[in-house]
Short mmCIF file of C-alpha atoms in Angstrom, two decimals:
data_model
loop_
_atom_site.label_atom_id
_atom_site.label_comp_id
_atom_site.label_asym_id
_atom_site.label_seq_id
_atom_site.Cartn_x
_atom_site.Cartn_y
_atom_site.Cartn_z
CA UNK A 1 57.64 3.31 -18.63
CA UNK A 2 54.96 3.91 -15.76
CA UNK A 3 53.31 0.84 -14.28
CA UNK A 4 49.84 0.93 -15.30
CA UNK A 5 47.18 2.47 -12.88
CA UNK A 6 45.06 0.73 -10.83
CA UNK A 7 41.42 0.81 -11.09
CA UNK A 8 39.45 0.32 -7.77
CA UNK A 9 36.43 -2.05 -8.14
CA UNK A 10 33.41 -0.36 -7.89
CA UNK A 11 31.85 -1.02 -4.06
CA UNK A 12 28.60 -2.79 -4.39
CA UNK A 13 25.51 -1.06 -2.55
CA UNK A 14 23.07 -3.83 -1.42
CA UNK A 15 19.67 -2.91 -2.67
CA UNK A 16 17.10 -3.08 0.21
CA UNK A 17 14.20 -3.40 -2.23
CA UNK A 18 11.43 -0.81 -3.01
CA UNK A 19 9.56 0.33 0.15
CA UNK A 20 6.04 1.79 0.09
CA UNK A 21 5.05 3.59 3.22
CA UNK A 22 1.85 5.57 4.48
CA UNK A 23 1.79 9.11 6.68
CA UNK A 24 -0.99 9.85 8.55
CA UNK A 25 -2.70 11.39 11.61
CA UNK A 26 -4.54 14.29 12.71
CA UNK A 27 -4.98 17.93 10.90
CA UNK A 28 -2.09 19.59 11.31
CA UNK A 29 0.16 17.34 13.01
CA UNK A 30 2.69 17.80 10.15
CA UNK A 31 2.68 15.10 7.55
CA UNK A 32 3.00 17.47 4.57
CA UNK A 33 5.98 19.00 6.35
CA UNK A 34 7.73 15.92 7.60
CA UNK A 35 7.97 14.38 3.72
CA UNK A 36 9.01 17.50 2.62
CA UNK A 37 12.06 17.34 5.26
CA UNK A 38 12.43 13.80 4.35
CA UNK A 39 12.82 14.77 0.94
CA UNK A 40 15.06 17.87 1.32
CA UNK A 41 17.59 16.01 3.18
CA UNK A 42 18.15 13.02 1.15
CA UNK A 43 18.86 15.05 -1.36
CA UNK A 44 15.62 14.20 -3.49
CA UNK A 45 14.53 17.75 -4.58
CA UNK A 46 15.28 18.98 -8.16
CA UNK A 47 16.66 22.29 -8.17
CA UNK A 48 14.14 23.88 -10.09
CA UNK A 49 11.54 22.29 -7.81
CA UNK A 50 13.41 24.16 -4.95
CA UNK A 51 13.45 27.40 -6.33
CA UNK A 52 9.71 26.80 -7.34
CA UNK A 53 8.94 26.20 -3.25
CA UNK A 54 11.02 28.97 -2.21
CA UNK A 55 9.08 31.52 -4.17
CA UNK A 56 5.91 30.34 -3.31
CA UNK A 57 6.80 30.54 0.50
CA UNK A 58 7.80 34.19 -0.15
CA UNK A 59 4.42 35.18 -1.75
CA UNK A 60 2.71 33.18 1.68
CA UNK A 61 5.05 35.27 3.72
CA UNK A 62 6.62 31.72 5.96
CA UNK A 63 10.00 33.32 5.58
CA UNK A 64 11.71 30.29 5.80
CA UNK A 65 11.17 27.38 3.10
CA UNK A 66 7.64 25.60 3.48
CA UNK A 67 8.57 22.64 2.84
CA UNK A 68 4.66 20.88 3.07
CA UNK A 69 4.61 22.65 -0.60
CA UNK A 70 6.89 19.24 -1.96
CA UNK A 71 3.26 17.56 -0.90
CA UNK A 72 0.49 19.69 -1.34
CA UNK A 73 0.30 20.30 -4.99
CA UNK A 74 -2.46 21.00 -5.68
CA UNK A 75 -3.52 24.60 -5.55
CA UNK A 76 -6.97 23.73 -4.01
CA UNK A 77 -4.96 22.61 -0.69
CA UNK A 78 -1.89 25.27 -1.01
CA UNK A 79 -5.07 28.19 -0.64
CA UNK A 80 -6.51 26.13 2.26
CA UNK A 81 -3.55 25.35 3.91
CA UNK A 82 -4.52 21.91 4.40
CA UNK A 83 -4.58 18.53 2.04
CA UNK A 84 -7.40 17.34 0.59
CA UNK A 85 -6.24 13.85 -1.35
CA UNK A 86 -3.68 11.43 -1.43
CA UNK A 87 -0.23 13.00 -2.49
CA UNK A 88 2.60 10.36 -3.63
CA UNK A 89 5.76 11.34 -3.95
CA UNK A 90 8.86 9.39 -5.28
CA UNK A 91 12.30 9.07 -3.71
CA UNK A 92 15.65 6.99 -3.47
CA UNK A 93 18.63 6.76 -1.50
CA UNK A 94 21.61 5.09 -2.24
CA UNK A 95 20.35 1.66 -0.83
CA UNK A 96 16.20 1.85 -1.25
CA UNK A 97 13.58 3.30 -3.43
CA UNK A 98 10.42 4.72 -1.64
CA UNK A 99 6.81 6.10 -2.77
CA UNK A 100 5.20 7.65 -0.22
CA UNK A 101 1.41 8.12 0.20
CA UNK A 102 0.64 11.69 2.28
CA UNK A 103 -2.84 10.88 3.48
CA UNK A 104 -5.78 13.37 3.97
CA UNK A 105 -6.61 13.79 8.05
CA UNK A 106 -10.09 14.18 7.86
CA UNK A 107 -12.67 12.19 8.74
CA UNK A 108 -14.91 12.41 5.34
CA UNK A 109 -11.67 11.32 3.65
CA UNK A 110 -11.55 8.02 4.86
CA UNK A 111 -11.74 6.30 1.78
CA UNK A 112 -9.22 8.12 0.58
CA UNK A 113 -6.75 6.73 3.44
CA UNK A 114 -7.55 3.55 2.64
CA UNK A 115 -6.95 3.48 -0.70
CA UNK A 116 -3.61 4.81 0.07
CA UNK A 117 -2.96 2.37 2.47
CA UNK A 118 -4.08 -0.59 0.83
CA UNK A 119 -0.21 -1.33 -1.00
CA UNK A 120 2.01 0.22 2.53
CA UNK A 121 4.36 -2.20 3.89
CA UNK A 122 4.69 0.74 6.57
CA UNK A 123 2.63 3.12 8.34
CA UNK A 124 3.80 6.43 9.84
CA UNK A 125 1.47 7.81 12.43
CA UNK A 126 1.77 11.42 13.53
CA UNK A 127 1.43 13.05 16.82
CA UNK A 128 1.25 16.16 17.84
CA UNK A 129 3.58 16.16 20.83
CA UNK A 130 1.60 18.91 22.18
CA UNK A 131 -1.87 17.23 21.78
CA UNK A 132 -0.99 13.80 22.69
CA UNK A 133 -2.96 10.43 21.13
CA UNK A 134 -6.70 11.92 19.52
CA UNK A 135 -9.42 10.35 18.55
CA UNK A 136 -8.26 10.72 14.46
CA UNK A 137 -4.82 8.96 16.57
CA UNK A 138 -6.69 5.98 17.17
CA UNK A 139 -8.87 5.84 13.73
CA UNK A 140 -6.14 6.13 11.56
CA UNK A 141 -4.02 3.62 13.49
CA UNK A 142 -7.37 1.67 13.44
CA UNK A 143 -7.43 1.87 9.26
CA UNK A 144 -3.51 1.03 8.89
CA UNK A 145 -4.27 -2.25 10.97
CA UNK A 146 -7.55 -2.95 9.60
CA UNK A 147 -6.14 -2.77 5.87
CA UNK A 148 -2.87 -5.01 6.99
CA UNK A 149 -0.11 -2.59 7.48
CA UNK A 150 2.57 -4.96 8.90
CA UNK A 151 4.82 -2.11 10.31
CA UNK A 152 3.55 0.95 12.20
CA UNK A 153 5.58 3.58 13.71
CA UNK A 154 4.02 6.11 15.65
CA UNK A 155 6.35 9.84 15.01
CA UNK A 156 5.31 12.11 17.90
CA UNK A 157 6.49 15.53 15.87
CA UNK A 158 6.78 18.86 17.08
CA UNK A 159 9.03 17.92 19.69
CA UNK A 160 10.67 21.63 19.63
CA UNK A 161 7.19 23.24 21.05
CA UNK A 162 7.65 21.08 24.03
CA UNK A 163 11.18 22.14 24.59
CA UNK A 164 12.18 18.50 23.32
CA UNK A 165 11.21 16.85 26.92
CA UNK A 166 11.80 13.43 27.45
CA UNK A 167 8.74 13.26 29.85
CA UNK A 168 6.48 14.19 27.18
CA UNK A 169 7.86 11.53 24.74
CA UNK A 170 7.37 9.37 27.27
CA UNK A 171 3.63 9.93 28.25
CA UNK A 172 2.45 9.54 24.65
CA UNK A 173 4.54 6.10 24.15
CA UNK A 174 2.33 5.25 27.43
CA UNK A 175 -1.35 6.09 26.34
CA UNK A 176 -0.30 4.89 22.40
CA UNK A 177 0.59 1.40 23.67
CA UNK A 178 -2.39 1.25 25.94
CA UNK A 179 -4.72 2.00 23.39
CA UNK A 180 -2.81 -0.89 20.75
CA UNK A 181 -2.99 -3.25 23.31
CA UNK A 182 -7.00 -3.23 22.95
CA UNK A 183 -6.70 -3.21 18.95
CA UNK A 184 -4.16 -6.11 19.00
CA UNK A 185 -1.69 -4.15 16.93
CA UNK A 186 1.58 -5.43 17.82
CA UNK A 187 4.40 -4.03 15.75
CA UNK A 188 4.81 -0.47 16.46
CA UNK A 189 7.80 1.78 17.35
CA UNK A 190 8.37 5.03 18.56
CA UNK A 191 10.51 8.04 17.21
CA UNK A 192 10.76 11.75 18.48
CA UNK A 193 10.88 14.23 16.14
CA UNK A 194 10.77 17.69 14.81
CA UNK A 195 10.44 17.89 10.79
CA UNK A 196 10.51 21.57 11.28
CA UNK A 197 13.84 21.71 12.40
CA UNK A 198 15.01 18.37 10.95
CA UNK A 199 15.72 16.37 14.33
CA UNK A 200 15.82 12.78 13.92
CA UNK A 201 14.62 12.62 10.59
CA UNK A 202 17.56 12.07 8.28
CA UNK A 203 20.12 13.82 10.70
CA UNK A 204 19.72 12.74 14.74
CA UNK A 205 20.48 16.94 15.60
CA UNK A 206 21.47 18.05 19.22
CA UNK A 207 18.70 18.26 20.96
CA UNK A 208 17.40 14.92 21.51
CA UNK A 209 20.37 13.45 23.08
CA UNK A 210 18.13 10.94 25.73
CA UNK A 211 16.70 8.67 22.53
CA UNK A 212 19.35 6.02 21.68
CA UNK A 213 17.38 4.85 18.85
CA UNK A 214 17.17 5.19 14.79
CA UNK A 215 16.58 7.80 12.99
CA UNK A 216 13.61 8.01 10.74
CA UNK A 217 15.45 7.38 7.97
CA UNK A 218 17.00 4.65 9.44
CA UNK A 219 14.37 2.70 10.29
CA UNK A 220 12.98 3.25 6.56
CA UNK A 221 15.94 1.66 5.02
CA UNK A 222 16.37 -1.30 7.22
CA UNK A 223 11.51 -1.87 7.14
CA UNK A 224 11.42 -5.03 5.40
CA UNK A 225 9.81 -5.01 2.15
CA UNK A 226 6.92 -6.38 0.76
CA UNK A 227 6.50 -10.17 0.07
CA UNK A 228 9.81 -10.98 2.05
CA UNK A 229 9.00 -11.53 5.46
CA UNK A 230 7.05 -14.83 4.81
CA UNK A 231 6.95 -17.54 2.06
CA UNK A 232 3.56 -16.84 -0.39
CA UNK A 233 1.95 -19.02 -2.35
CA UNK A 234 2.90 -18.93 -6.21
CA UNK A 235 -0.33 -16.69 -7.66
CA UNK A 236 -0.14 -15.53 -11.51
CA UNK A 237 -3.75 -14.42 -12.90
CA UNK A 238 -4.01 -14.07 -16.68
CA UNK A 239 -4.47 -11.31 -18.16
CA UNK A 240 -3.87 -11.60 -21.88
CA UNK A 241 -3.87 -14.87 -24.19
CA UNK A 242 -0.96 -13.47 -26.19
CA UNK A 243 -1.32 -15.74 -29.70
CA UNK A 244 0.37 -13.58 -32.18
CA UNK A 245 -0.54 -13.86 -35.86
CA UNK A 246 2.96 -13.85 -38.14
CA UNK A 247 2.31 -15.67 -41.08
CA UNK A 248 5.73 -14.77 -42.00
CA UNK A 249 7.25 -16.83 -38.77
CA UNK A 250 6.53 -20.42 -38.78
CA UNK A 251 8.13 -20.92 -35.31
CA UNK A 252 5.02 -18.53 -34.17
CA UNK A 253 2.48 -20.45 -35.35
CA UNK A 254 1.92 -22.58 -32.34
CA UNK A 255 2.69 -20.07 -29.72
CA UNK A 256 0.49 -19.78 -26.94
CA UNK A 257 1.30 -17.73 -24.11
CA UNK A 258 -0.38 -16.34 -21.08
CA UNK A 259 0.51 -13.27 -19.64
CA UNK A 260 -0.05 -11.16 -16.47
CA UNK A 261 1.99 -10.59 -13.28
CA UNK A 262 3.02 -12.84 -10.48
CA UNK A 263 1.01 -11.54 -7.78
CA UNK A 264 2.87 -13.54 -5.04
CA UNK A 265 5.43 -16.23 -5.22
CA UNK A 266 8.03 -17.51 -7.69
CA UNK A 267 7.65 -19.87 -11.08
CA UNK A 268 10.34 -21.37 -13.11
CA UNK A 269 10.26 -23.94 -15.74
CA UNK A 270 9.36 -27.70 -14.90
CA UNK A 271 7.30 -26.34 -11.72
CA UNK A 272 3.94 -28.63 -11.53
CA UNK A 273 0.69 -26.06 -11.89
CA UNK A 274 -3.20 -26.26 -11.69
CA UNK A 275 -5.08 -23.89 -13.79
CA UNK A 276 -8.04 -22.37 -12.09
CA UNK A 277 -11.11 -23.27 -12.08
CA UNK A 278 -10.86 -26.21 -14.72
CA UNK A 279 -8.31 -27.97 -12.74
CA UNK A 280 -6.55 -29.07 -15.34
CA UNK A 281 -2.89 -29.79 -14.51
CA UNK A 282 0.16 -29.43 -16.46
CA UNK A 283 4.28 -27.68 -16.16
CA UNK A 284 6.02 -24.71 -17.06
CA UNK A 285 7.61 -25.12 -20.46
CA UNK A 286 9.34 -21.57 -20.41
CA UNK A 287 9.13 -18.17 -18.70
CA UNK A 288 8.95 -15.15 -20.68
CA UNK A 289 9.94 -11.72 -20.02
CA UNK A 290 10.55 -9.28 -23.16
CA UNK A 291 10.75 -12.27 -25.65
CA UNK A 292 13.76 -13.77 -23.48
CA UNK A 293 13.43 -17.14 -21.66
CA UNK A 294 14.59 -16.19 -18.35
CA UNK A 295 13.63 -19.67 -16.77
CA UNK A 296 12.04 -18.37 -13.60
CA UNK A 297 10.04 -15.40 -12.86
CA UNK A 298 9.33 -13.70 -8.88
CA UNK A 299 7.26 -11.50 -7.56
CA UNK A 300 6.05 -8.49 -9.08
CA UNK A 301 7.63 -9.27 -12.33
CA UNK A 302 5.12 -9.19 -15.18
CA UNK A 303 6.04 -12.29 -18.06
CA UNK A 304 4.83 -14.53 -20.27
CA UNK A 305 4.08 -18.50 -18.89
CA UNK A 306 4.28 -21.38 -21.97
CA UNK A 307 2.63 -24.50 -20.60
CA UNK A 308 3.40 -28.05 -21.72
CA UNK A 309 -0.28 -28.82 -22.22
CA UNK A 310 -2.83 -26.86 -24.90
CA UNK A 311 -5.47 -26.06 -22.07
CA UNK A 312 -8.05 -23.80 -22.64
CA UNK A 313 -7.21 -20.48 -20.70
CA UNK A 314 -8.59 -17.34 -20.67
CA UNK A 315 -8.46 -14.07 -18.74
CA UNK A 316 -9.43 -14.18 -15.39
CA UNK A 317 -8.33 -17.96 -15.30
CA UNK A 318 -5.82 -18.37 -12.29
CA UNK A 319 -2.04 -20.33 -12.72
CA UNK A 320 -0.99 -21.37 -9.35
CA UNK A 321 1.53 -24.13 -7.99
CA UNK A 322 -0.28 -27.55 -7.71
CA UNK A 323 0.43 -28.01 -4.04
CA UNK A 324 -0.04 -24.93 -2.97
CA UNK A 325 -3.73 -24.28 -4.86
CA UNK A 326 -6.35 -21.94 -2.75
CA UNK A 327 -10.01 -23.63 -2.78
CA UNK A 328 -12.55 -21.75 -5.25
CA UNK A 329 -15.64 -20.18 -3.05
CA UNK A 330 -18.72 -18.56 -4.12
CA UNK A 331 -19.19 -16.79 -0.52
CA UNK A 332 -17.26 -14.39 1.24
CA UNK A 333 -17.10 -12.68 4.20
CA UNK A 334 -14.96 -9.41 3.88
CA UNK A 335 -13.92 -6.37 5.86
CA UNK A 336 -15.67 -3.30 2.89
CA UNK A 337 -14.87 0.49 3.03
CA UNK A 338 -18.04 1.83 0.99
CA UNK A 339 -16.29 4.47 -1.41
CA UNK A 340 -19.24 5.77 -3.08
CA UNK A 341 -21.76 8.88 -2.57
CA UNK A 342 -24.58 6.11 -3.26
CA UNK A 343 -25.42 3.80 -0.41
CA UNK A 344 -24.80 0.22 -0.90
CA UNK A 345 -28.13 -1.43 -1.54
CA UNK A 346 -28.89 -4.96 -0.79
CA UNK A 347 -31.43 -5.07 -3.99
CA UNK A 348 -28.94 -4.44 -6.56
CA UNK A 349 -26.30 -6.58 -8.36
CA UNK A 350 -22.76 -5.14 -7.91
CA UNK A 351 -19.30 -6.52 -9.88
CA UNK A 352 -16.22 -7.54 -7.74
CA UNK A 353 -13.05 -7.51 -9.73
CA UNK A 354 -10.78 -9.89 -7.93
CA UNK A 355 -7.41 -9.78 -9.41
CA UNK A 356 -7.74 -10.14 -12.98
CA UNK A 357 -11.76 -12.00 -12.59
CA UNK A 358 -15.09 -10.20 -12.52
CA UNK A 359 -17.96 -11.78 -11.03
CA UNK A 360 -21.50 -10.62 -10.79
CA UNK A 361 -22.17 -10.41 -6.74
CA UNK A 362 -24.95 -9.84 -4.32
CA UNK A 363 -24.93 -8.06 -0.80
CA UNK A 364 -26.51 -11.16 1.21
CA UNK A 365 -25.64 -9.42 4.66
CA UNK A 366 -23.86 -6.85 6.86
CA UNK A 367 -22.81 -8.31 9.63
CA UNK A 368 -21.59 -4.86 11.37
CA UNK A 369 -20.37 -1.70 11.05
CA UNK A 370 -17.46 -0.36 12.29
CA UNK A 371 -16.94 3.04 14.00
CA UNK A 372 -13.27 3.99 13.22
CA UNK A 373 -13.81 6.88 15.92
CA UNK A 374 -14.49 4.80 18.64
CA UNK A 375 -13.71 1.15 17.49
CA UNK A 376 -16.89 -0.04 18.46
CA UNK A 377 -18.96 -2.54 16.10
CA UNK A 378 -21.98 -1.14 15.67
CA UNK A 379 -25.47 -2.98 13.73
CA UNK A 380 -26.16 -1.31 10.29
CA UNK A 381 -28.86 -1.60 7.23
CA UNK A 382 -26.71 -0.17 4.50
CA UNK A 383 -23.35 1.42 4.36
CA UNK A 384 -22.59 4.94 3.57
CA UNK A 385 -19.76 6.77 1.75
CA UNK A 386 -16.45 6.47 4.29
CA UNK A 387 -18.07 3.33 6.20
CA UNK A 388 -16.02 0.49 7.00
CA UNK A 389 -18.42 -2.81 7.66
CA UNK A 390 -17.84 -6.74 7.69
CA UNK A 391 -20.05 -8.08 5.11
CA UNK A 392 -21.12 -11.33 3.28
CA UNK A 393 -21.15 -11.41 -0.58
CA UNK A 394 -23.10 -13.76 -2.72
CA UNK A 395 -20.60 -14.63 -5.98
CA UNK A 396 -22.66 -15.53 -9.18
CA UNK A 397 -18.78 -17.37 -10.39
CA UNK A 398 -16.31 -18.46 -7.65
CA UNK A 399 -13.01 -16.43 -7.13
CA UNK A 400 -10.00 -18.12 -6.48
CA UNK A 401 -9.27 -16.09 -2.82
CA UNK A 402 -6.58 -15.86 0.12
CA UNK A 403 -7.32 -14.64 3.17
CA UNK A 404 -5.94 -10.82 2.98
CA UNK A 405 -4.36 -11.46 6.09
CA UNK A 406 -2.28 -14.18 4.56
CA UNK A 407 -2.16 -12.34 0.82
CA UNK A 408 -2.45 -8.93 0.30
CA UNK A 409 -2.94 -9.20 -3.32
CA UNK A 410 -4.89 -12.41 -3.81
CA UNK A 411 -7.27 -10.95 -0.90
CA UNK A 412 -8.43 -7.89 -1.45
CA UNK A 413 -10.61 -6.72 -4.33
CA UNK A 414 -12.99 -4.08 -5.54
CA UNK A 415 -16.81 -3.26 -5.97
CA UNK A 416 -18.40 -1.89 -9.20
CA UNK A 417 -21.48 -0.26 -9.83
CA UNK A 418 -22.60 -2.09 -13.28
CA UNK A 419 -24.85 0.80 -14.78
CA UNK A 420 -21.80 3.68 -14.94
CA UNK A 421 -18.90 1.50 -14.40
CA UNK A 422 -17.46 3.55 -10.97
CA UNK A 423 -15.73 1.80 -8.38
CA UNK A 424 -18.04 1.92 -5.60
CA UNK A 425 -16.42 -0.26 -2.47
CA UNK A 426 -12.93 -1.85 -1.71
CA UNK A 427 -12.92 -5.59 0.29
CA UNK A 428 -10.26 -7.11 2.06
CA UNK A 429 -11.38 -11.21 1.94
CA UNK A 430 -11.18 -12.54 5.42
#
């Protein structure tokens, strides 16, 4: 009788967390492209999606695969050859999960940049090696600071059109870090690359022997994620009162939870909490997530708080940890990116939804605009679509705020235009 075979244990991957990056940069430099490399050699592109791309490049006449289809989808930007909105696209390896925001280059689609960089933990800047650092260099390295992009790495691409020289690499390193030095942006790298051709992206190729560093790829999977580099404050907003009516269920009858999603932080059961803005204090009694009492909740995990206390709680109310409570304020001074066609007017009421709160606000003044071109702070008596400014707001009802520099989530928030309901402006608190 054979000995029984043995079974290997399975190896265990560590999980580096979901990363959310942002690529960006002038017209042309290549973002569309350099995704779709990024994509086609980690494997990430469904056969049918392939065959799809490789058809489509036959009827353009590229020859070769065009691999900025994987990006541009909509047909608008395939028949201009350029990209008009924000394109995400989804992606894992065997260590990470990424969704990746492909970001318009032009100037009137500011707004849209900063809408898609307003969640990155990362920021990929693009260069064209043969161009050097441009003006839409500096303002889109200006926006990924401004909105609180921790990580920025600046990808000088097209390496191959300048014979892959080491020189050139190093010029653009030179002017980039001379120009981040004024803007006070602090943590950026450097990779040269060629999505065309695939060097240093997910393979390190042949021809770029004199830079020792990472890959692209490898500097993805080793970015920290968000909400781990620093401790945040515990921050749950409510969203629903869930008091279900089972007449059936006796046990029900008393049930009073509050659901949303922990914004920042951790909870678990016996924590000491301060409900927002009554004050009223109380503990955790149980945390739950799918009708299971998991004890303690994290970050990013939407579940269900039971409190040892009947407070009254609503939506928009804010559950935080008692020592660690942010100070209610009516006034705010906040960097604003003006997102509609409509100018902002000082006359007229606006809404700012701050997490899950609305408050009626007033403009009371703009303090100055910036020019994203030339980073220059410039006066201004209303803001236009695309303009960035640093504003004060007059809240009707406080808002339970970080700074955004501090919390990403707890300070940033939106404007809305009351009479059609459209988003009109995004703030980051400061």
């Amino acid at each position: 009788m054979s000995a029984p075979e043995k079974i290997e244990a399975p190896v265990q991957v560590e999980d580096h967390g979901l990363l959310r990056f942002l690529t960006c940069g002038s017209v042309d430099d290549g973002k569309s492209t350099l995704i779709g490399r990024l994509l086609f050699d980690t494997k990430a592109i469904l056969a049918d999606t392939l065959q799809a791309i490789e058809r489509t490049s036959q009827k353009r006449g590229t020859g070769a695969i065009d691999l900025s289809l994987l990006t541009d989808g909509l047909q608008a930007e395939r028949e201009q050859g350029i990209t008009i909105d924000v394109a995400y696209r989804y992606f894992s390896t065997g260590t990470r999960k990424y969704i990746i925001a492909d970001a318009p280059g032009h100037e009137q689609y500011t707004r849209n940049m900063v809408t898609a960089a307003s969640t990155a933990n990362l920021a990929i800047i693009l260069v064209d090696a043969r161009k050097g650092v441009l003006t839409q260099t500096r303002r889109h390295s200006t926006l990924a600071h401004l909105v609180g992009i921790p990580h920025l790495l600046v990808a000088i691409n097209k390496m191959d059109l300048v014979d892959y020289s080491e020189q050139t690499f190093a010029k653009i390193k030179a002017d980039y870090l001379e120009f981040a030095a004024r803007q006070g942006i602090a943590d950026v790298r450097f990779i040269p690359l060629s999505a065309l051709n695939g060097d240093m992206v997910v393979e390190r190729g042949e021809r770029l022997n004199w830079y020792g560093g990472p890959t692209l790829i490898e500097i993805l999977e080793t970015t920290p994620a968000a909400h781990t580099e620093h401790a945040e404050p515990f921050r749950f907003p409510v969203q629903y009162v869930c008091r279900p009516q089972d007449s059936a269920n006796p046990e029900l009858h008393d049930y009073r939870g509050f659901m949303g999603q922990v914004e920042s932080g951790s909870i678990q059961v016996g924590d000491a909490v301060t409900v927002l803005p009554s004050g009223r204090r109380t503990t955790v009694k149980a945390v739950h997530l799918g009708g299971v009492d998991i004890g303690r909740a994290i970050t990013e995990q939407s579940v269900t708080l039971l409190l040892s206390d009947e407070i009254d709680i609503s939506r928009g109310d804010m559950i935080v940890k008692r020592a660690e409570a942010p100070t209610p304020v009516k006034e705010i001074r906040a960097t604003v990116c003006w997102l509609s066609e409509t100018p902002m007017d000082r006359a007229r009421t606006y809404l700012i939804r701050h997490t899950t709160r609305e408050v009626k606000a007033r403009l009371a003044a703009i303090a100055h605009r910036l020019d994203v071109n030339t980073q220059e702070k410039m006066p201004a008596e209303q803001l236009a679509m695309n303009d960035i400014a640093q504003v004060e707001l007059k809240l009707a009802q406080p808002i339970f705020a970080d700074p955004y520099t501090v919390n990403r989530s707890t300070g940033a928030f939106i404007l809305i235009d009351e009479s059609n309901n459209n988003t009109v402006g995004a703030g980051m608190i400061l």
